[in-house]
Amino acid sequence: MDTSSPAAFVNGDLLRRYIGQKVRAVVQVIRSDIGSVVGKTTDDQQIVVKGSPPPSLTTYLEVIGIAESDNTIRADVWTNFGDNFDAGNYNELCKLANGEFRHMFI
Amino acid sequence: MANSVTQDGIATVLSSQSSSSVRPEIVVQVIDLKPVGNRYTFNANDGKKKIKVVLPATLTSDIISGKIQNLGLIRLLDYTANDIPGNSEEKYLLVTKCEVVACALDSEIKDSTGIVLKPKDKFVAKSASQRINEQSGNAAPAARMAMTRRVHPLVSLSPYQGSWTIKVRVTNKGVMKNYKNARGEGCVFYVELTDEEGTQIQATMFNAAAKKFYDTLQMGKVFYISKGSLKLANNQFKTVQNDYEMTLNENSVVEESKNEEMSVPETKFNFVPIDELGAYVNQKDLIDVIGVVQSVSPTMSIRRKSDNEMIPKRDITLADETKKTVVVSLWNDLATGLGQELLDMADKYPIIAIKSLKVGDFQGVSLSTVSRSNVVINPDIPEATKLRSWYDSEGKETSMSAIGSGMSPSANNGSRAMYSDRVCLSHFTTNPSLGTDKPVFFSTRAYISFIKPDQVMWYRACKTCHEKVTEAMYSGYWCENCQKKNEEYSLRYIMAVKVSDSTGEAWFSAFNDEAEKIIGCTADELRKLKSEEGKVNKFQTKLKEATWSEHLFRVSVSQQEYNSEKRQKITVKSVSRIDFAAETRLLLRDISKNKNTSQF
């Protein structure tokens, strides 16, 4: 994976802006299969994360990878974020990081 | 004495520079006088030409005192003409010596054909004190005033300056108070004076002077005042922003300015958003608010405890964009007069701005008017326009909550208390007199930045009542409080810690329970570590581990006397761990708040 550019913080709505680009998102795990995980973004939208998820998953999961479509991410980095996570705060972060404070992130 | 400029003066100067060393003394008019750093520059006008002039810093005081005035005439006595860097065509004059010829004329001299223009005040310029001394004693004060009406800005006054005259409006007036002290009886009143620049100063008059000027100095009127004395302001009673305060005695001169208009700047407000009022509860400082009037109560009669007198009161509820409401109690005339006005227009939800409100803790947070409060209905200021459009578009429908709910100062361990009255450390450093009358409570999030290893961190305490114990005669420890001798004592913390956040740093005092949470062990345990020998200083390590840990503190701020100096004392009432999600929500709220204010 090309690590030179930063990954944009995305929720369900923002994912479509970065198709083909590197993104990161925290999702709540709904279902996990071999090769993919179905998760709920912090703005309550369902996306599919393809790749090799870790063997055990906590409730919340952060993935970093390339946005393949407006509801799919091909992830290379998977990090368990535990069971206690404030999705609301993260969602506000996504909005600020892509809006008024974009210049601080991208 | 010339009261005109030297014809072709500038041309003469410029031509003589290149030839001889003779400096022709010329009279020029001062135009566009302005400060650049600590020096002043102006354009010298001789009716035909203009040239830039730079005055040395030594002459700045003459300008501030009003000797050298814009549109006035000065004679240049000693100067050099220099090239303007980057512009070889033009020159400027660096004047080292000059004398004032006339004070401000009516306008810029355009015609240099020798027409003498009458200066505003027809007299020869001399130093202010020279002038006063020369005036014959039999000139009536009014006539004298007319001759010497060179007005000094309030900001230029000091105890060391001899004669000055100020032109001010009475913006506040206290009632005449009678007093009795060791030296006898007397009466006193004060006024608040504001000049055209907006500077304010308090002026006090005693006894004869008080009686002399009480009726003259009416609110809202403009006066020329001179022969008052200045001294450093007594911080305890300061009501206006000024290092000095003025006293007028019987010899002071107060003359009403009947005809001339004076533009006193509109009341300067410093609004506190309703959701930030918590930080001001029970403090000495008066604050200003602006909000939409949501409701007006009928007039109530309250019995004043001090003299059993019945005084009128009316409560109004104000709301602002923070979606919080607060109750403002209007007293006396504000309740009956203005309060009735507000009731009559209540269905229009007027905007009011109030200056100088006291913040109390009734029902959490309450606002009260005092005698010097000033209310403006629907003021013509940007904040009011903003409020109006917010209220009309969304505010009217929004459900709001009272700022006081959940903010009782006595709750000190509840988690709610950690999120209301939230301040940064800068709030303590910029308000040194917090907690002067009674202690004030705040919550703040900060890092422990330093714990001095060689301070007295603990004391020997009675195991029962925690008071300090002293060594008893032969063995054991005596507790004065319990009146008992104990076999053993327990150590309890009493520690000073330095804390830091992104806005500053402060020293907090922590007692046992809170210090234990900060250090992570009891005082007995820590003392044991201190006495342990070995390569690793476990005591220092323990302190180091506690350093740069972040905590949520609930503190009380009060004033302590220290070598006859008042010092701010901040005591930790409780410590708790950071709830990151809750803190994030607070930060998000602050971000959105800043976004709204910076748009205008």
XYZ file of C-alpha atoms in Angstrom:
706
model
C 0.000 0.000 0.000
C 1.227 3.451 -0.788
C 1.944 5.013 2.585
C 2.951 8.432 1.321
C -0.457 10.101 1.431
C -2.527 10.380 4.572
C -5.717 8.370 4.931
C -8.863 10.486 5.058
C -11.182 9.997 8.029
C -14.484 8.803 6.582
C -17.949 7.763 7.621
C -20.597 6.316 5.303
C -21.415 9.651 3.659
C -17.822 10.716 3.098
C -16.587 7.413 1.666
C -17.899 8.165 -1.833
C -15.687 11.280 -2.031
C -12.542 9.211 -1.869
C -13.146 6.320 -4.262
C -9.751 5.044 -5.351
C -8.013 6.872 -2.498
C -6.740 5.867 0.895
C -9.288 6.110 3.694
C -9.631 5.104 7.312
C -12.833 4.354 9.168
C -14.043 2.959 12.439
C -16.937 0.556 12.050
C -19.072 -1.433 14.403
C -18.760 -5.093 13.423
C -22.078 -6.591 12.301
C -20.897 -9.789 10.652
C -17.545 -11.289 9.816
C -16.701 -13.860 7.162
C -13.509 -15.170 5.639
C -12.136 -12.357 3.565
C -14.587 -9.664 4.597
C -16.368 -7.927 7.419
C -19.714 -6.164 7.275
C -19.698 -3.131 9.467
C -21.814 -0.114 10.419
C -20.133 3.237 9.973
C -20.368 5.945 12.588
C -23.248 7.539 10.664
C -25.195 4.269 10.648
C -24.505 3.131 7.096
C -23.526 -0.378 6.197
C -20.284 -1.033 4.336
C -18.206 -4.071 3.411
C -14.533 -4.238 4.305
C -12.595 -6.703 2.171
C -9.267 -8.243 3.026
C -7.867 -10.388 5.797
C -9.498 -9.519 9.084
C -7.763 -10.592 12.275
C -8.942 -13.866 13.803
C -10.761 -12.262 16.741
C -12.658 -9.048 16.506
C -13.880 -6.615 19.146
C -17.092 -4.625 18.744
C -15.339 -1.692 17.098
C -12.753 -1.995 14.386
C -10.619 0.534 12.554
C -9.675 -0.217 8.984
C -7.278 1.608 6.690
C -7.273 0.925 2.988
C -8.480 2.005 -0.426
C -12.099 2.935 -1.048
C -13.347 0.689 -3.835
C -16.875 1.993 -4.083
C -19.212 4.124 -2.086
C -19.760 1.232 0.286
C -16.619 -0.908 0.060
C -13.125 -0.573 1.440
C -10.234 -2.888 0.638
C -8.310 -2.757 3.873
C -4.673 -3.513 4.559
C -4.556 -2.464 8.177
C -7.040 -3.782 10.696
C -7.011 -2.612 14.328
C -9.359 -3.707 17.082
C -10.725 -0.650 18.862
C -12.332 -2.453 21.773
C -15.922 -2.561 22.905
C -16.274 0.950 24.268
C -16.122 3.583 21.613
C -17.972 6.839 21.182
C -19.188 6.702 17.593
C -20.803 10.118 17.842
C -17.503 11.835 18.599
C -15.759 10.009 15.783
C -18.472 11.017 13.388
C -18.041 14.674 14.323
C -14.307 14.258 13.796
C -14.928 12.932 10.281
C -17.085 15.941 9.495
C -14.565 18.468 10.832
C -11.579 16.730 9.241
C -13.226 16.863 5.826
C -14.841 20.236 6.239
C -13.560 23.337 7.897
C -10.329 21.782 9.154
C -9.461 19.820 6.052
C -6.170 21.681 5.687
C -4.987 20.161 8.945
C -5.500 16.593 7.811
C -4.969 16.201 4.081
C 3.932 86.542 17.452
C 3.319 85.094 14.073
C 0.114 83.280 13.646
C 0.740 82.197 10.162
C 3.146 79.986 8.339
C 6.352 81.248 6.756
C 5.696 81.901 3.097
C 7.494 79.355 0.953
C 9.086 78.090 4.123
C 9.567 74.574 2.903
C 11.075 75.621 -0.371
C 13.529 77.801 1.547
C 14.528 74.952 3.794
C 15.060 72.545 0.953
C 17.149 74.949 -1.070
C 19.276 76.023 1.877
C 20.156 72.475 2.791
C 22.222 71.982 -0.245
C 24.171 75.184 0.144
C 25.000 76.584 3.546
C 24.887 75.343 7.057
C 22.418 78.041 8.038
C 19.123 76.650 9.172
C 16.318 79.061 8.441
C 13.744 78.962 11.158
C 10.347 78.521 9.582
C 6.839 78.287 10.878
C 4.784 75.440 9.501
C 1.399 73.954 10.189
C 1.204 70.432 11.581
C -0.990 68.169 9.434
C -1.717 64.436 9.842
C -0.008 64.156 13.187
C 0.243 60.458 14.023
C 2.361 58.111 16.097
C 4.714 55.592 14.546
C 5.965 53.400 17.346
C 6.989 55.749 20.138
C 7.710 58.692 17.831
C 5.371 61.007 16.045
C 5.377 62.076 12.416
C 3.433 64.743 10.623
C 3.288 66.592 7.351
C 4.561 70.158 7.568
C 2.395 72.523 5.572
C 3.447 76.028 4.519
C 0.363 76.714 2.479
C 2.046 75.755 -0.768
C 4.095 72.689 -0.094
C 4.095 69.826 2.329
C 7.037 67.826 3.626
C 7.149 64.854 5.944
C 8.585 65.523 9.386
C 9.762 63.045 11.998
C 9.872 64.130 15.621
C 12.207 62.493 18.120
C 10.787 60.466 20.996
C 11.800 63.250 23.388
C 9.027 65.422 22.000
C 6.337 62.740 22.315
C 5.318 64.015 25.748
C 4.733 67.485 24.315
C 2.344 65.989 21.821
C 0.511 63.884 24.344
C 0.166 66.808 26.727
C -1.375 68.794 23.916
C 1.335 71.391 23.437
C 2.036 70.354 19.885
C -1.338 69.923 18.238
C -2.531 68.748 14.881
C -3.482 71.749 12.696
C -1.371 73.893 15.037
C 1.659 75.976 14.109
C 5.213 75.228 15.166
C 8.510 76.911 14.444
C 11.244 74.550 13.363
C 14.436 75.606 15.099
C 16.839 72.763 14.466
C 16.477 70.016 11.916
C 18.167 68.031 9.194
C 16.801 67.140 5.823
C 17.334 63.522 4.866
C 16.564 61.424 1.854
C 13.623 59.107 2.152
C 15.102 55.634 1.749
C 14.154 54.240 -1.620
C 13.014 57.608 -2.922
C 15.868 59.895 -3.902
C 13.530 62.609 -5.135
C 11.857 63.395 -1.829
C 13.305 64.441 1.458
C 11.965 64.434 4.994
C 12.908 66.572 7.955
C 14.169 65.170 11.208
C 13.359 67.943 13.647
C 15.381 68.056 16.852
C 14.202 71.391 18.212
C 11.006 73.308 17.720
C 8.703 75.624 19.565
C 4.957 75.847 19.559
C 3.565 78.989 17.916
C -0.160 78.373 17.982
C -2.490 75.579 18.855
C -4.940 73.955 16.465
C -6.243 76.212 13.731
C -9.641 75.736 12.181
C -8.341 73.936 9.162
C -5.439 73.155 6.905
C -3.833 76.289 5.519
C -4.328 76.258 1.767
C -3.553 79.810 0.901
C -0.124 81.142 1.667
C -0.638 84.688 0.495
C -0.169 86.011 3.935
C -3.752 85.769 5.130
C -3.616 85.428 8.818
C -5.886 82.673 10.013
C -7.275 83.080 13.481
C -6.277 80.252 15.739
C -9.133 78.690 17.671
C -7.908 80.035 20.946
C -6.294 83.394 20.685
C -3.262 83.225 22.839
C 0.441 82.580 22.861
C 1.407 79.043 23.498
C 3.199 78.480 26.747
C 3.554 75.513 28.993
C 0.313 74.762 30.767
C 1.597 75.628 34.227
C 3.177 78.872 32.990
C -0.143 79.895 31.651
C -2.077 79.178 34.787
C 0.446 81.068 36.879
C 0.354 84.093 34.650
C -3.369 84.447 34.763
C -4.229 87.211 37.133
C -6.039 86.173 40.184
C -8.997 88.360 39.428
C -9.895 86.664 36.207
C -13.095 84.798 36.971
C -12.750 81.048 36.787
C -15.040 80.898 33.781
C -12.967 83.393 31.844
C -9.833 81.608 32.817
C -11.263 78.357 31.606
C -12.128 79.875 28.270
C -8.529 80.946 27.771
C -6.918 77.740 28.737
C -9.234 75.156 27.345
C -6.637 72.820 26.077
C -8.149 69.483 26.793
C -6.014 66.601 27.945
C -7.011 63.015 27.286
C -7.797 61.144 30.488
C -5.195 58.602 29.572
C -2.445 61.252 29.867
C -3.225 62.223 33.459
C -0.898 61.232 36.268
C -0.233 62.294 39.859
C 2.894 64.070 38.707
C 1.381 66.269 36.072
C 0.640 69.764 37.243
C -2.227 71.461 35.521
C -4.614 69.749 33.222
C -8.115 70.190 31.982
C -10.320 67.311 30.988
C -13.562 67.267 29.081
C -15.724 64.463 30.332
C -19.249 63.199 30.591
C -20.632 61.939 33.872
C -21.501 58.341 33.017
C -22.331 57.225 36.519
C -23.053 58.874 39.810
C -23.226 57.452 43.289
C -25.514 58.789 45.987
C -24.232 61.046 48.729
C -23.197 58.904 51.645
C -22.674 60.083 55.179
C -19.938 58.518 57.214
C -18.419 58.665 60.644
C -14.890 57.650 61.400
C -12.188 58.359 63.945
C -11.550 61.744 62.421
C -15.145 62.848 62.619
C -18.165 62.918 60.366
C -18.426 63.640 56.713
C -20.150 63.048 53.458
C -18.840 61.633 50.222
C -19.945 60.725 46.726
C -18.261 59.556 43.591
C -18.824 59.963 39.894
C -17.603 58.011 36.940
C -16.185 60.221 34.195
C -15.693 59.221 30.568
C -13.844 61.266 27.959
C -14.100 61.244 24.199
C -11.531 58.495 23.851
C -13.590 56.216 26.035
C -11.171 56.279 28.976
C -12.902 56.244 32.303
C -11.883 57.393 35.745
C -13.581 57.556 39.096
C -13.685 60.932 40.841
C -14.488 61.213 44.534
C -15.469 64.277 46.525
C -15.588 64.696 50.276
C -17.399 67.105 52.581
C -17.262 70.677 51.266
C -16.297 69.607 47.764
C -19.030 66.979 47.795
C -21.659 69.516 48.750
C -20.299 71.977 46.226
C -20.385 69.694 43.226
C -23.145 67.185 43.989
C -25.881 69.102 42.220
C -23.634 70.347 39.430
C -22.295 66.996 38.335
C -25.402 65.580 36.793
C -25.539 62.301 34.970
C -25.094 62.532 31.245
C -23.845 66.132 31.217
C -20.444 67.191 29.921
C -18.005 69.167 32.053
C -14.558 70.720 31.853
C -12.755 69.763 35.014
C -9.373 70.880 36.274
C -7.381 71.112 39.475
C -8.208 67.686 40.688
C -5.604 65.377 42.153
C -4.734 61.871 41.133
C -3.545 58.919 43.117
C -3.195 55.206 42.531
C -6.561 53.495 42.545
C -7.478 51.352 45.503
C -8.018 47.954 43.946
C -10.655 46.912 46.407
C -13.032 49.621 45.364
C -12.143 49.926 41.728
C -15.166 50.195 39.528
C -13.577 51.417 36.310
C -10.506 50.367 34.406
C -7.927 52.930 35.424
C -4.723 52.744 37.389
C -5.541 56.094 38.954
C -8.497 57.630 40.667
C -9.253 61.299 41.014
C -10.218 63.425 43.978
C -11.772 66.831 43.594
C -11.559 69.358 46.403
C -13.077 72.793 46.947
C -10.477 74.403 44.699
C -11.206 72.121 41.794
C -12.891 73.693 38.848
C -15.969 72.123 37.323
C -17.603 73.913 34.440
C -20.456 72.599 32.392
C -19.987 72.542 28.659
C -23.363 73.696 27.492
C -23.036 74.149 23.777
C -20.377 71.866 22.531
C -21.316 68.391 21.593
C -19.182 65.633 22.892
C -19.046 62.277 21.330
C -18.694 59.860 24.179
C -18.373 56.464 22.599
C -21.333 54.185 23.045
C -21.327 51.958 26.046
C -18.618 49.373 25.589
C -20.041 45.971 26.273
C -18.102 42.812 27.012
C -20.743 40.120 26.721
C -20.518 36.751 28.452
C -22.502 33.987 26.695
C -25.144 32.564 29.023
C -23.566 29.117 29.091
C -20.301 30.592 30.386
C -21.879 32.419 33.319
C -21.052 29.553 35.687
C -17.464 30.713 35.952
C -18.539 34.107 37.338
C -20.863 32.977 40.128
C -20.377 34.920 43.359
C -17.441 36.850 42.010
C -16.737 40.491 42.556
C -16.578 41.364 38.852
C -19.728 42.596 37.198
C -20.465 41.187 33.765
C -22.473 42.156 30.691
C -25.009 40.002 28.900
C -27.148 40.241 25.795
C -30.151 38.068 25.103
C -33.700 37.722 23.849
C -36.373 38.450 26.428
C -38.456 35.310 26.616
C -40.623 36.271 29.556
C -41.252 39.144 31.947
C -42.724 38.650 35.386
C -45.036 41.077 37.157
C -43.496 43.401 39.729
C -42.849 41.909 43.130
C -42.148 43.687 46.376
C -39.212 42.380 48.330
C -38.384 43.387 51.861
C -34.747 44.430 52.180
C -33.195 42.744 55.194
C -30.892 45.631 56.079
C -33.554 48.261 56.704
C -36.893 46.477 56.246
C -37.676 48.688 53.301
C -39.834 47.272 50.492
C -38.194 47.459 47.088
C -39.656 46.505 43.720
C -38.233 43.614 41.725
C -39.056 42.022 38.414
C -37.621 38.856 36.921
C -37.012 38.457 33.230
C -35.759 35.393 31.392
C -33.099 35.880 28.763
C -32.014 33.384 26.124
C -29.105 33.425 23.713
C -27.524 31.312 20.991
C -25.949 28.947 23.488
C -29.531 27.666 23.876
C -29.404 28.427 27.577
C -31.648 30.713 29.559
C -30.966 32.752 32.647
C -33.131 34.768 35.000
C -32.205 38.432 35.471
C -33.628 40.246 38.493
C -34.307 43.913 37.828
C -34.405 46.039 40.966
C -35.917 49.424 41.872
C -36.354 51.776 38.928
C -35.320 49.131 36.454
C -38.117 46.904 37.721
C -40.837 49.520 37.576
C -39.816 51.680 34.610
C -37.844 49.591 32.191
C -39.455 46.396 33.391
C -42.894 47.699 32.452
C -41.590 48.695 29.038
C -40.326 45.177 28.506
C -43.614 43.683 29.628
C -45.475 45.819 27.117
C -43.276 44.621 24.267
C -42.830 41.071 25.501
C -44.710 39.584 22.561
C -42.098 41.009 20.235
C -39.309 39.201 22.101
C -37.028 42.238 22.304
C -33.272 41.971 22.600
C -31.718 43.636 25.599
C -28.117 44.269 26.496
C -27.297 44.841 30.134
C -24.020 46.221 31.474
C -22.746 45.529 34.996
C -24.726 42.625 36.387
C -23.928 40.739 39.548
C -23.770 36.948 39.191
C -25.301 35.031 42.080
C -25.870 31.364 42.795
C -29.651 31.315 43.276
C -30.897 28.228 41.453
C -27.396 27.620 40.184
C -26.829 30.858 38.318
C -28.785 34.095 38.639
C -28.180 37.662 37.470
C -29.054 40.793 39.398
C -28.957 44.454 38.529
C -27.037 46.863 40.744
C -27.282 50.635 40.887
C -24.741 51.073 38.127
C -26.365 48.573 35.770
C -27.208 49.961 32.378
C -29.901 48.395 30.168
C -30.337 49.045 26.446
C -33.395 47.679 24.629
C -32.773 46.526 21.054
C -29.307 48.090 20.870
C -27.893 48.966 17.496
C -24.892 46.661 17.712
C -23.845 43.626 15.642
C -24.408 41.150 18.482
C -28.047 42.226 18.666
C -28.535 41.814 14.934
C -27.031 38.350 15.118
C -29.270 37.384 18.027
C -32.361 38.701 16.287
C -31.758 36.663 13.138
C -30.883 33.554 15.162
C -34.000 33.840 17.285
C -36.336 34.546 14.380
C -34.984 31.647 12.347
C -34.377 28.882 14.855
C -34.197 30.162 18.401
C -37.917 30.639 18.785
C -38.611 26.962 18.276
C -35.589 25.519 20.076
C -36.126 24.059 23.471
C -33.663 25.573 25.849
C -32.560 24.724 29.342
C -31.860 26.974 32.274
C -28.174 27.514 32.834
C -28.529 26.960 36.530
C -29.865 23.415 36.375
C -27.323 20.939 37.633
C -24.867 23.596 38.655
C -25.083 23.953 42.411
C -21.787 25.081 43.906
C -22.144 22.712 46.816
C -22.070 19.590 44.666
C -18.416 18.821 44.556
C -18.102 15.151 43.810
C -20.909 14.571 41.362
C -19.734 13.925 37.867
C -22.004 16.687 36.616
C -19.945 19.186 38.550
C -16.935 18.247 36.506
C -18.474 19.525 33.311
C -20.104 22.724 34.413
C -18.080 25.749 35.545
C -15.343 24.431 33.316
C -12.400 26.786 32.933
C -8.835 26.715 31.668
C -5.898 27.570 33.896
C -5.684 30.958 32.223
C -8.919 31.856 34.020
C -6.963 31.744 37.297
C -3.874 33.560 36.051
C -5.812 36.363 34.415
C -8.151 36.877 37.367
C -5.879 37.179 40.398
C -8.627 38.457 42.660
C -10.933 35.437 42.284
C -12.612 34.350 45.466
C -12.107 37.647 47.289
C -15.419 37.634 49.153
C -16.200 33.971 49.243
C -14.531 30.970 47.654
C -15.476 30.176 44.088
C -15.595 26.721 42.561
C -14.497 25.535 39.164
C -13.621 22.388 37.342
C -10.591 22.194 35.113
C -8.647 19.591 33.198
C -4.886 19.833 33.538
C -1.640 17.907 33.721
C 0.464 17.636 36.863
C 3.649 19.274 35.644
C 5.842 19.406 38.743
C 5.910 18.033 42.273
C 8.783 19.459 44.280
C 10.557 16.517 45.937
C 11.950 18.597 48.793
C 8.774 20.193 50.080
C 6.945 19.357 53.269
C 4.449 16.923 51.805
C 2.794 15.488 54.845
C 2.011 16.094 58.463
C 1.504 13.871 61.466
C -2.203 13.417 61.895
C -4.476 12.062 64.556
C -5.853 8.736 63.350
C -9.320 9.656 64.565
C -9.882 13.253 63.602
C -7.038 13.906 61.147
C -5.893 17.041 62.966
C -2.211 17.671 63.507
C -0.685 15.916 66.526
C 2.296 17.000 68.588
C 4.832 14.861 70.356
C 3.724 14.089 73.881
C 6.068 14.310 76.876
C 7.533 10.858 77.176
C 6.021 8.881 74.379
C 3.107 8.948 72.056
C 1.365 11.829 70.329
C -1.088 14.375 71.681
C -4.159 15.428 69.722
C -5.381 18.818 70.907
C -8.692 18.338 69.149
C -9.579 14.968 70.662
C -7.834 15.824 73.924
C -6.280 12.399 73.827
C -2.875 10.854 73.632
C -2.408 8.400 70.800
C 0.216 5.735 70.479
C 0.717 6.319 66.806
C 0.003 8.876 64.165
C -0.785 8.515 60.513
C 0.781 10.656 57.872
C -1.549 12.742 55.731
C -0.644 14.644 52.644
C -0.530 18.390 52.372
C 1.105 19.045 49.083
C 1.681 21.793 46.559
C 1.627 20.650 42.951
C 2.167 22.589 39.794
C -0.312 21.985 36.995
C -0.269 22.970 33.346
C -2.616 23.070 30.423
C -2.491 24.623 26.998
C -3.359 28.051 28.404
C -0.963 28.357 31.317
C 0.105 26.959 34.647
C -0.868 27.281 38.286
C -0.078 25.904 41.730
C -2.723 23.772 43.424
C -2.825 22.663 47.059
C -3.925 19.095 47.562
C -4.881 17.428 50.821
C -4.736 13.786 51.690
C -7.479 12.070 49.716
C -6.844 14.003 46.555
C -3.044 13.800 46.784
C -3.332 10.042 47.245
C -5.141 9.812 43.950
C -2.496 11.939 42.279
C 0.557 10.153 43.702
C -0.982 6.698 43.730
C -0.033 5.696 47.261
C -0.600 6.817 50.832
C 1.648 9.309 52.585
C 2.898 6.560 54.916
C 3.873 4.446 51.930
C 5.578 7.331 50.200
C 7.555 8.211 53.294
C 8.730 4.642 53.463
C 9.976 4.858 49.911
C 11.763 8.071 50.716
C 13.738 6.502 53.512
C 14.747 3.483 51.467
C 18.336 3.304 50.419
C 19.447 1.868 47.184
C 20.547 2.626 43.674
C 17.096 3.496 42.489
C 15.493 6.429 44.305
C 12.018 4.941 44.507
C 10.640 8.119 46.045
C 11.714 10.272 43.112
C 10.462 7.621 40.723
C 7.035 7.661 42.326
C 6.855 11.427 41.967
C 8.049 11.233 38.391
C 5.367 8.700 37.565
C 2.735 11.069 38.900
C 4.079 13.892 36.773
C 2.507 14.556 33.372
C -0.582 12.612 34.273
C -3.795 14.328 33.249
C -6.662 14.730 35.690
C -10.001 16.383 36.041
C -9.913 18.675 39.077
C -12.642 20.361 41.029
C -11.041 23.319 42.813
C -11.964 26.159 45.091
C -10.270 29.530 44.731
C -9.900 31.964 47.617
C -7.599 34.751 48.735
C -4.970 34.201 51.396
C -2.940 36.834 53.172
C 0.796 36.224 52.828
C 3.204 38.763 54.344
C 0.445 41.375 54.126
C -0.069 40.571 50.458
C -3.148 38.900 49.081
C -2.428 35.756 47.132
C -4.664 33.484 45.167
C -5.009 30.056 46.763
C -6.340 27.175 44.707
C -7.322 24.048 46.627
C -8.174 20.716 45.047
C -11.571 19.525 46.253
C -11.701 16.385 44.158
C -9.760 14.599 41.447
C -11.062 12.208 38.884
C -9.897 10.394 35.829
C -10.482 11.821 32.414
C -13.535 10.532 30.624
C -12.246 10.910 27.094
C -15.595 10.648 25.397
C -17.095 13.341 27.625
C -14.071 15.603 27.217
C -14.256 15.164 23.468
C -17.865 16.234 23.507
C -16.855 19.368 25.432
C -14.141 20.110 22.893
C -16.561 19.612 20.018
C -18.936 22.032 21.663
C -16.183 24.624 22.073
C -15.154 24.195 18.442
C -18.664 24.795 17.204
C -19.014 27.781 19.513
C -15.822 29.366 18.207
C -16.965 28.726 14.694
C -20.138 30.715 15.290
C -18.395 33.728 16.793
C -15.628 33.909 14.241
C -18.069 34.209 11.404
C -18.732 37.823 12.333
